[in-house]
Each structure stands twice: as structure tokens, then as C-alpha cells.
Short mmCIF file of C-alpha atoms in Angstrom, two decimals:
data_model
loop_
_atom_site.label_atom_id
_atom_site.label_comp_id
_atom_site.label_asym_id
_atom_site.label_seq_id
_atom_site.Cartn_x
_atom_site.Cartn_y
_atom_site.Cartn_z
CA UNK O 1 1.80 14.09 -43.97
CA UNK O 2 3.50 17.29 -43.75
CA UNK O 3 2.82 20.06 -40.98
CA UNK O 4 4.34 23.30 -40.64
CA UNK O 5 5.17 25.58 -37.83
CA UNK O 6 3.23 28.62 -37.57
CA UNK O 7 3.32 31.97 -35.59
CA UNK O 8 3.42 30.84 -31.54
CA UNK O 9 5.28 27.58 -32.53
CA UNK O 10 2.31 25.64 -33.47
CA UNK O 11 1.68 22.67 -35.34
CA UNK O 12 -1.75 21.65 -36.79
CA UNK O 13 -1.91 17.92 -36.67
CA UNK O 14 -3.77 16.23 -39.62
CA UNK O 15 -7.35 16.19 -39.28
CA UNK O 16 -7.11 12.19 -39.70
CA UNK O 17 -4.73 12.08 -37.08
CA UNK O 18 -7.06 13.90 -34.93
CA UNK O 19 -9.91 11.68 -35.95
CA UNK O 20 -8.19 7.89 -35.69
CA UNK O 21 -6.63 8.70 -32.04
CA UNK O 22 -10.04 10.43 -30.92
CA UNK O 23 -8.09 13.46 -30.04
CA UNK O 24 -9.88 16.67 -29.30
CA UNK O 25 -9.36 20.70 -27.81
CA UNK O 26 -7.79 20.43 -24.64
CA UNK O 27 -6.14 17.03 -24.82
CA UNK O 28 -3.14 17.09 -23.12
CA UNK O 29 0.37 15.73 -24.51
CA UNK O 30 3.96 15.01 -23.14
CA UNK O 31 6.39 16.40 -25.55
CA UNK O 32 9.41 14.52 -25.95
CA UNK O 33 12.50 15.60 -27.99
CA UNK O 34 14.46 12.32 -28.90
CA UNK O 35 17.66 11.87 -30.92
CA UNK O 36 16.41 14.68 -33.10
CA UNK O 37 13.03 13.71 -33.29
CA UNK O 38 9.64 15.35 -31.71
CA UNK O 39 7.31 13.00 -30.36
CA UNK O 40 3.54 13.65 -29.14
CA UNK O 41 1.96 11.20 -26.42
CA UNK O 42 -1.47 11.53 -25.45
CA UNK O 43 -1.79 12.14 -20.99
CA UNK O 44 -4.54 11.70 -18.88
CA UNK O 45 -4.09 14.43 -16.21
CA UNK O 46 -5.91 14.17 -12.72
CA UNK O 47 -6.48 17.04 -10.17
CA UNK O 48 -4.09 16.97 -7.11
CA UNK O 49 -7.42 16.31 -4.64
CA UNK O 50 -8.85 13.47 -7.13
CA UNK O 51 -5.16 11.46 -6.40
CA UNK O 52 -5.65 12.30 -2.78
CA UNK O 53 -8.93 10.70 -2.50
CA UNK O 54 -7.67 8.16 -4.43
CA UNK O 55 -4.89 7.24 -2.43
CA UNK O 56 -6.38 7.39 0.93
CA UNK O 57 -8.96 4.88 -0.37
CA UNK O 58 -6.19 2.58 -1.60
CA UNK O 59 -4.22 2.84 2.01
CA UNK O 60 -7.39 2.06 3.87
CA UNK O 61 -8.20 -0.87 1.66
CA UNK O 62 -4.46 -2.31 2.13
CA UNK O 63 -4.85 -1.50 6.32
CA UNK O 64 -8.60 -3.82 5.89
CA UNK O 65 -6.46 -6.45 3.73
CA UNK O 66 -3.80 -6.46 6.23
CA UNK O 67 -6.24 -7.07 8.97
CA UNK O 68 -8.23 -10.07 7.67
CA UNK O 69 -8.17 -13.35 8.65
CA UNK O 70 -5.91 -16.08 5.91
CA UNK O 71 -6.68 -19.48 6.35
CA UNK O 72 -4.65 -21.74 4.67
CA UNK O 73 -7.79 -24.30 3.68
CA UNK O 74 -11.14 -23.93 2.66
CA UNK O 75 -11.86 -26.10 5.87
CA UNK O 76 -9.72 -23.73 8.07
CA UNK O 77 -12.16 -21.04 6.59
CA UNK O 78 -15.11 -23.17 7.09
CA UNK O 79 -14.68 -23.78 10.62
CA UNK O 80 -13.55 -20.14 11.58
CA UNK O 81 -17.41 -19.77 10.81
CA UNK O 82 -18.41 -22.42 12.58
CA UNK O 83 -19.47 -24.91 9.71
CA UNK O 84 -18.20 -28.15 10.12
CA UNK O 85 -18.25 -29.29 6.24
CA UNK O 86 -17.88 -32.75 7.37
CA UNK O 87 -21.35 -33.37 8.76
CA UNK O 88 -23.00 -31.22 5.72
#
């Protein structure tokens, strides 16, 4: 398929490609030049405040995991809970 550069360096992407990839107005792309070619890679941009909230949740989860007891066997886990599985 051919595309032509228009005013303000704009190129129209053929409709069949837009439909096939599910691209819509406002979508963002990384533009990469490599070996004389131009490549458009769809990207999702998240607001910085949302990423900071996600980072905080991850950090809190990691802290909770590091403070949790770990057990070598299932028996040890049940014993920690006060359950004697030999008498079940």
C-alpha cells in the first residue's frame, strides 16, 4: 500500500490497517527510524500519578511478603496454625 506525506508531515494510514489493528483517534505511537525505514509502534501512555500509585502498591505488597512467615513443609505451616495433622 502506498501512503503520501502531506502538509505538516502527515501520513494517512490505510483504513484496512486501522481496522485490523483496532487503532482509533488519539492513540499514540513510538516512531522509530531503523535502516532507512520508519516504524510505528503502538504504545499506551499512563499518567505519572497513576504509575506512582501502582509503584506504591507494589512496594507495600513486597513489604508484606517479606514479613510473612515461610515454611519448608505443609506440616510446619499447619503446626504454626496450631493444627496437628497427625491427629486429623
